Amino acid sequence: MSQLHQRRVIVAISGGIAAYKGAELVRQLKKQGASIRVILSRGAREFITPLTLQALSGEPTHTELLDEKAEAGMGHIALARWADLMVVAPATADVIARLAHGRADDLLTTVALATPAPVAIAPAMNQQMWANQATQDNLSQLSKRGLQIIGPEAGEQACGDVGPGRLLAPGAIVTALAERFTSRQLEQRRVVITAGPTLEAIDPVRFLSNHSSGKMGYALARACADAGARVVLISGPVELSPPDRVKLISITSALDLHKAALAEAPGADLFIGAAAVADYRVQHPASGKMKKGDDDTISLTLVQNPDIIAEVSHLERRPKMVVGFAAETHNLLEHARTKRANKGLDMIIANDVSAPQTGFGSELNAVHLITAATEEQLTLASKQVIAEQIISALAEALHQAAKSHPGS
Ligand code: PMT
């Protein structure tokens, strides 16, 4: 399956003759299974219509920064946060200059500035404009800030010149974007991730459970597989397909999860507990369906489930890093710090599940990464972008640990 499958990509088209190739780029990205939102700059609309892009992307085309209707639907900040990736193609010399200077005077530049997702640009311009030191300085600024520069290629230009400045073919842009998601940061590493809820049976038809869609855990599994790790995903019942190249172990109850985790965790490089595990289970689930009686109330006796991640953290062959999540509704950081210490975790990821846009089932998340020595905030972004940021931080921590203790 393509690295771009189910990625949420903003394609921003700026005003040059190559704008028409933006349409082919959208078509090819869709073919890879990506979800697309298109931004057309004012200049681009001289070359290609919003309707063409709407037909190809299957979504309304975004054109104006201050458009009441658009802001009532998906406003510019929501659009910026929605994305897993933004690509500006073609990127004219003017757009490159405005991006380099952090301008936010139209929709394209504002979204590029506001998005927490990685941004790629595919330049296209006259060869003399490309060679100009001003353009090269702007590009080098953008590259230093982590933007991916794709192309251009050399060849015959629309103006009759020959030289570098032609937009790379849409197929080559797609390949470069896909490669962005294949880092080798976790090559040779084995990662075990738990995700989703657990279900604790009351009788054969009823259960106690926790909220969890599995989205955060599955996004982490995908990010680890993209980084080259061998990934085992132990998941409670969710309505998601497992990412490619990930071994899925499906479980139902906390006791199932406990058994699977203790079998898979020893010797792993990384264990991440994103599952919402029920802290208690019914002591004696009924063997047949319980019938409604005359009493207004019934009582269930609950017993505590094992604290799985704490056990993993104290294994003899303990994973090199054990990372938990703390889903909290109040005193987020305080509770998370205490949980990290009590469970013996290397890191805890504090997750405010009372905030309207984050937490259970949401598409976005915002978290704090807490270790014994450091605390880092990751601001609101798609769960996939948050997962990539978390995995990048954990890969770096594993790398540093390997440098300080070679052979361990
Ligand atoms: O699945 P989504 O809809 O995308 O939502 C994501 C999420 C909010 C479920 C996820 O990001 C999250 O915060 N997961 C942990 C939720 C939770 O139950 O936290 P907790 O504070 O109860 O547990 C702390 C840690 O201990 C967690 O890593 C948990 O997996 C682990 N735990 C808890 C209880 C238990 N008996 N065994 C455990 O291993």
XYZ file of C-alpha atoms and ligand atoms in Angstrom:
447
model
C 0.000 0.000 0.000
C 1.247 3.502 -0.794
C 2.923 5.570 1.915
C 0.382 8.243 1.010
C -2.656 6.036 1.594
C -5.081 7.798 3.949
C -2.708 10.750 4.412
C -4.408 14.127 4.564
C -2.639 16.356 2.083
C -3.125 20.056 1.306
C -2.116 20.783 -2.288
C -1.498 24.533 -2.627
C -1.217 25.787 -6.184
C 0.318 29.184 -6.879
C 0.130 31.312 -10.000
C 2.473 30.172 -12.741
C 2.003 28.495 -16.079
C 2.735 25.137 -14.385
C -0.449 25.569 -12.294
C -2.268 23.246 -14.683
C 0.080 20.433 -13.606
C -1.304 20.898 -10.065
C -4.475 19.251 -11.339
C -2.536 16.158 -12.405
C -0.740 16.141 -9.037
C -4.098 16.105 -7.236
C -5.284 13.248 -9.472
C -2.174 11.178 -8.793
C -2.288 11.794 -5.028
C -5.936 10.710 -4.976
C -4.932 7.555 -6.840
C -2.493 6.808 -4.006
C -5.395 6.929 -1.544
C -4.634 10.367 -0.049
C -7.407 12.756 1.080
C -6.885 16.098 -0.604
C -7.841 19.683 0.112
C -6.774 22.206 -2.529
C -5.783 25.844 -2.021
C -5.662 27.978 -5.167
C -3.873 31.312 -4.930
C -5.332 34.341 -6.698
C -2.666 34.031 -9.429
C -3.336 30.326 -9.891
C -6.989 31.107 -10.609
C -5.835 32.915 -13.769
C -4.570 29.559 -15.041
C -6.953 26.951 -13.600
C -10.431 27.031 -12.099
C -11.544 26.060 -8.587
C -14.179 23.825 -10.200
C -11.554 21.670 -11.937
C -9.797 21.086 -8.629
C -13.066 20.453 -6.840
C -13.971 17.787 -9.384
C -10.564 16.116 -9.015
C -10.243 16.329 -5.232
C -13.901 15.658 -4.426
C -13.821 18.578 -1.961
C -14.563 22.307 -2.217
C -11.497 24.282 -3.324
C -10.202 26.830 -0.818
C -9.403 30.238 -2.279
C -9.899 33.142 0.136
C -8.437 33.896 3.542
C -11.333 36.031 4.650
C -14.324 34.172 3.283
C -17.288 34.008 5.669
C -18.709 30.840 4.129
C -15.416 28.973 4.131
C -14.626 30.072 7.691
C -17.989 28.745 8.857
C -17.110 25.350 7.325
C -13.422 24.479 7.505
C -11.697 27.752 8.410
C -8.049 28.379 7.616
C -6.767 27.298 11.026
C -8.871 24.117 11.006
C -7.554 23.382 7.518
C -3.961 23.903 8.681
C -4.493 21.510 11.607
C -6.335 18.932 9.530
C -3.292 18.213 7.354
C -0.699 15.452 7.678
C 1.290 17.153 4.914
C 1.172 20.323 2.817
C 2.726 20.644 -0.640
C 3.001 23.890 -2.592
C 3.182 22.942 -6.288
C 3.986 24.875 -8.305
C 5.699 27.281 -5.912
C 6.492 30.523 -7.759
C 9.473 32.741 -6.895
C 7.025 35.156 -5.259
C 5.413 32.503 -3.046
C 8.846 31.180 -2.064
C 9.894 34.725 -1.078
C 6.715 35.253 0.932
C 7.086 31.885 2.689
C 10.723 32.655 3.492
C 9.660 35.926 5.129
C 6.794 34.368 7.083
C 4.172 36.475 5.320
C 0.528 35.619 5.913
C -1.271 37.891 3.466
C -3.298 35.260 1.625
C -4.768 31.834 2.332
C -1.808 29.856 0.978
C 0.889 31.590 3.023
C -1.297 31.759 6.140
C -1.999 28.012 6.092
C 1.692 27.261 5.412
C 2.575 29.336 8.478
C -0.173 27.884 10.673
C 0.131 24.200 9.886
C 1.945 21.913 12.323
C 2.306 19.417 9.437
C 5.475 19.168 7.358
C 5.532 21.437 4.288
C 7.066 20.596 0.898
C 7.512 22.977 -2.013
C 7.993 22.214 -5.695
C 9.420 25.367 -7.308
C 8.627 26.376 -10.894
C 9.825 29.578 -12.573
C 11.932 31.057 -15.333
C 15.561 29.865 -15.218
C 16.898 33.383 -14.606
C 14.516 33.878 -11.674
C 15.594 30.478 -10.327
C 19.284 31.392 -10.596
C 18.799 34.769 -8.887
C 20.593 34.900 -5.542
C 17.442 36.248 -3.874
C 15.524 33.078 -4.815
C 18.407 30.840 -3.787
C 18.728 32.616 -0.407
C 14.995 32.254 0.199
C 15.126 28.542 -0.632
C 18.088 27.967 1.605
C 16.180 29.684 4.474
C 13.192 27.415 3.890
C 15.360 24.326 3.653
C 17.090 25.242 6.954
C 13.648 25.486 8.559
C 12.926 21.904 7.513
C 10.781 22.446 4.421
C 11.289 19.795 1.765
C 12.330 21.240 -1.612
C 11.289 19.020 -4.523
C 12.901 19.848 -7.886
C 12.851 21.811 -10.130
C 14.154 20.079 -13.261
C 15.982 21.604 -16.197
C 14.616 21.757 -19.718
C 12.705 23.854 -22.174
C 10.518 26.465 -20.486
C 7.149 27.968 -21.440
C 8.874 31.326 -22.058
C 11.263 29.725 -24.558
C 14.313 29.703 -22.228
C 16.165 26.487 -21.525
C 17.503 25.722 -18.044
C 16.501 24.803 -14.488
C 13.099 25.933 -13.222
C 10.578 23.485 -14.681
C 8.124 21.937 -12.229
C 9.064 18.325 -11.620
C 6.628 15.872 -13.217
C 3.652 15.182 -10.895
C 4.665 11.494 -10.651
C 8.130 12.463 -9.392
C 6.605 14.886 -6.840
C 4.359 12.079 -5.568
C 7.386 9.779 -5.206
C 9.337 12.447 -3.280
C 6.371 13.076 -0.961
C 5.963 9.359 -0.282
C 9.680 9.038 0.527
C 9.249 11.701 3.198
C 7.326 9.125 5.202
C 10.047 6.476 5.069
C 12.700 7.497 7.563
C 15.081 4.850 8.853
C 15.030 6.226 12.379
C 13.818 2.938 13.871
C 15.479 0.475 11.515
C 16.388 -2.799 13.292
C 14.143 -1.808 16.214
C 11.266 -3.878 17.572
C 8.291 -1.924 18.882
C 5.214 -3.121 20.776
C 2.190 -0.798 20.926
C -1.137 -1.220 22.709
C -4.230 0.584 21.387
C -7.981 0.844 21.731
C -10.248 -0.034 24.655
C -10.612 -3.236 26.634
C -14.045 -4.835 27.173
C -14.794 -6.439 30.537
C -17.671 -8.919 30.374
C -20.645 -8.587 32.733
C -22.447 -11.473 31.037
C -22.309 -12.862 27.458
C -24.069 -9.754 26.045
C -22.928 -6.849 28.223
C -19.616 -5.331 29.155
C -17.841 -2.453 30.904
C -15.402 -0.486 28.810
C -13.462 2.749 28.232
C -13.753 5.275 25.419
C -11.044 4.833 22.786
C -11.244 4.745 19.001
C -7.684 3.389 18.651
C -6.753 6.307 16.356
C -3.800 7.480 18.453
C -2.322 3.986 18.875
C -2.806 3.090 15.197
C -1.185 6.390 14.128
C 1.810 5.524 16.326
C 2.001 2.042 14.799
C 2.022 3.543 11.300
C 4.692 6.087 12.240
C 6.899 3.295 13.688
C 6.465 1.100 10.601
C 7.279 4.107 8.376
C 10.435 4.639 10.435
C 11.520 1.078 9.617
C 10.635 -0.712 12.879
C 9.140 -4.193 13.234
C 5.838 -3.396 14.909
C 3.451 -5.495 16.975
C 0.128 -3.763 17.611
C -1.963 -5.251 20.406
C -5.426 -3.824 19.951
C -8.800 -3.901 21.623
C -11.938 -3.835 19.447
C -11.861 -0.767 17.131
C -13.179 0.095 13.704
C -9.806 0.639 12.061
C -7.696 -1.442 9.695
C -4.185 -2.106 10.928
C -1.466 -0.149 9.112
C 0.648 -1.972 6.528
C 3.669 -3.951 7.717
C 2.306 -4.187 11.268
C 1.571 -7.463 13.091
C -1.858 -7.144 14.711
C -2.820 -9.085 17.833
C -6.525 -8.569 18.563
C -7.598 -8.764 22.192
C -10.826 -8.131 24.081
C -10.213 -7.851 27.819
C -7.474 -6.383 30.008
C -6.430 -9.925 30.937
C -6.016 -10.763 27.198
C -3.961 -7.594 26.794
C -1.885 -8.487 29.831
C -1.060 -11.925 28.400
C -0.204 -10.588 24.922
C 1.887 -7.694 26.290
C 3.931 -9.939 28.582
C 4.582 -12.322 25.680
C 5.668 -9.581 23.245
C 7.388 -6.960 25.422
C 10.509 -8.772 26.682
C 13.572 -7.610 24.759
C 11.668 -5.048 22.664
C 13.313 -1.694 21.998
C 10.176 0.308 22.644
C 6.856 -0.397 24.390
C 4.111 2.213 24.032
C 0.878 1.842 26.019
C -1.769 3.903 24.206
C -4.610 1.529 25.110
C -7.377 2.689 27.429
C -7.251 -0.312 29.763
C -10.148 -0.872 32.155
C -8.751 -0.637 35.667
C -11.393 -3.059 36.981
C -13.202 -6.168 35.715
C -16.316 -7.953 36.967
C -15.233 -10.555 39.492
C -17.714 -13.239 38.410
C -19.241 -12.550 34.966
C -22.569 -14.394 34.580
C -22.436 -17.393 32.279
C -25.903 -16.650 30.832
C -27.656 -13.359 30.017
C -28.672 -11.646 33.255
C -32.417 -11.063 33.494
C -33.987 -7.841 34.659
C -35.311 -8.404 38.194
C -37.735 -6.495 40.427
C -34.995 -4.502 42.190
C -34.242 -0.939 41.046
C -30.522 -1.463 41.547
C -28.053 -4.275 41.105
C -24.495 -4.590 42.372
C -21.455 -5.839 40.547
C -18.287 -6.716 42.399
C -15.255 -5.422 40.546
C -11.674 -6.538 41.004
C -8.603 -4.657 39.904
C -6.923 -5.586 36.629
C -3.145 -5.909 36.572
C -1.287 -2.680 35.809
C 0.136 -3.967 32.540
C 2.564 -1.186 31.702
C 3.968 -1.148 35.242
C 4.644 -4.898 34.938
C 6.265 -4.396 31.521
C 8.435 -1.716 33.041
C 9.678 -4.100 35.726
C 10.357 -7.100 33.459
C 13.754 -8.723 33.676
C 14.167 -8.266 29.911
C 12.613 -4.816 30.068
C 12.134 -2.953 26.771
C 14.796 -0.248 26.342
C 12.077 2.397 26.627
C 8.627 2.060 28.183
C 6.208 4.879 27.350
C 2.686 5.341 28.685
C -0.188 7.713 28.037
C -2.074 9.566 30.741
C -5.619 10.493 29.784
C -6.707 13.143 32.278
C -9.630 15.523 32.683
C -8.000 17.828 35.276
C -4.582 18.556 36.815
C -3.121 17.061 33.637
C 0.582 17.557 34.220
C 0.546 16.831 37.929
C -1.338 13.518 37.498
C 0.802 12.538 34.518
C 4.085 13.168 36.390
C 2.901 11.046 39.309
C 1.774 8.230 36.977
C 5.115 8.203 35.186
C 7.018 7.867 38.427
C 4.654 5.298 40.004
C 4.641 3.051 36.947
C 8.422 3.301 36.383
C 8.061 4.738 32.855
C 10.751 6.452 30.803
C 8.158 8.806 29.355
C 4.496 9.569 29.806
C 2.418 11.348 27.182
C -0.118 13.570 28.910
C -3.368 13.808 27.032
C -6.132 16.252 28.049
C -9.317 14.321 27.236
C -11.613 17.084 28.527
C -10.625 19.557 25.765
C -13.191 19.679 22.932
C -10.802 18.970 20.040
C -8.536 16.346 21.605
C -8.778 13.000 23.304
C -11.026 10.019 22.671
C -12.185 9.554 19.088
C -11.009 12.998 17.927
C -9.011 13.543 14.733
C -6.606 15.948 16.454
C -4.483 15.787 19.551
C -2.208 17.979 21.661
C 0.052 16.395 24.258
C 2.947 16.900 26.639
C 5.931 14.524 26.543
C 7.145 14.103 30.120
C 10.354 12.350 31.176
C 12.192 12.504 34.518
C 14.288 15.394 33.187
C 12.313 17.129 30.441
C 8.841 18.291 29.438
C 7.888 19.192 25.877
C 4.564 20.385 24.523
C 3.264 19.256 21.119
C 0.561 21.656 19.967
C -2.729 20.786 18.276
C -2.218 18.739 15.089
C -3.617 15.650 13.380
C -3.032 12.435 15.366
C -0.720 11.239 12.569
C 1.456 14.370 12.829
C 1.525 14.059 16.642
C 2.470 10.366 16.283
C 5.354 11.243 13.937
C 6.617 13.903 16.352
C 6.439 11.443 19.271
C 8.222 8.699 17.325
C 10.919 11.088 16.167
C 11.571 12.129 19.802
C 11.634 8.491 20.968
C 13.938 7.415 18.111
C 16.340 10.205 19.071
C 16.210 9.144 22.746
C 16.985 5.516 21.772
C 19.829 6.726 19.582
C 21.312 8.842 22.397
C 20.966 5.950 24.864
C 22.760 3.616 22.424
C 25.595 6.176 22.092
C 26.006 6.484 25.877
C 25.756 2.718 26.512
C 27.040 0.981 23.381
C 26.097 -2.714 23.240
C 23.262 -2.429 25.771
O -7.930 5.856 20.970
P -8.217 7.328 20.740
O -9.690 7.597 20.576
O -7.383 7.890 19.625
O -7.808 8.107 22.055
C -6.483 8.088 22.482
C -6.377 7.917 23.991
C -6.972 9.134 24.695
C -7.114 6.629 24.432
C -4.851 7.723 24.298
O -4.138 8.769 23.777
C -4.601 7.620 25.796
O -4.469 8.618 26.486
N -4.502 6.350 26.279
C -4.362 6.020 27.691
C -5.694 6.125 28.344
C -5.693 5.675 29.777
O -6.474 4.830 30.087
O -4.810 6.214 30.557
P -4.620 5.788 32.120
O -4.254 7.051 32.785
O -5.780 5.047 32.658
O -3.401 4.769 32.088
C -2.038 5.211 32.114
C -1.176 4.233 31.351
O -1.216 2.940 31.957
C -1.606 4.035 29.906
O -0.429 3.908 29.135
C -2.386 2.721 29.954
O -2.300 2.022 28.702
C -1.653 1.961 31.050
N -2.486 1.022 31.818
C -3.559 1.470 32.513
C -4.290 0.582 33.299
C -3.883 -0.774 33.358
N -4.554 -1.635 34.081
N -2.821 -1.176 32.654
C -2.106 -0.315 31.898
O -1.134 -0.704 31.245
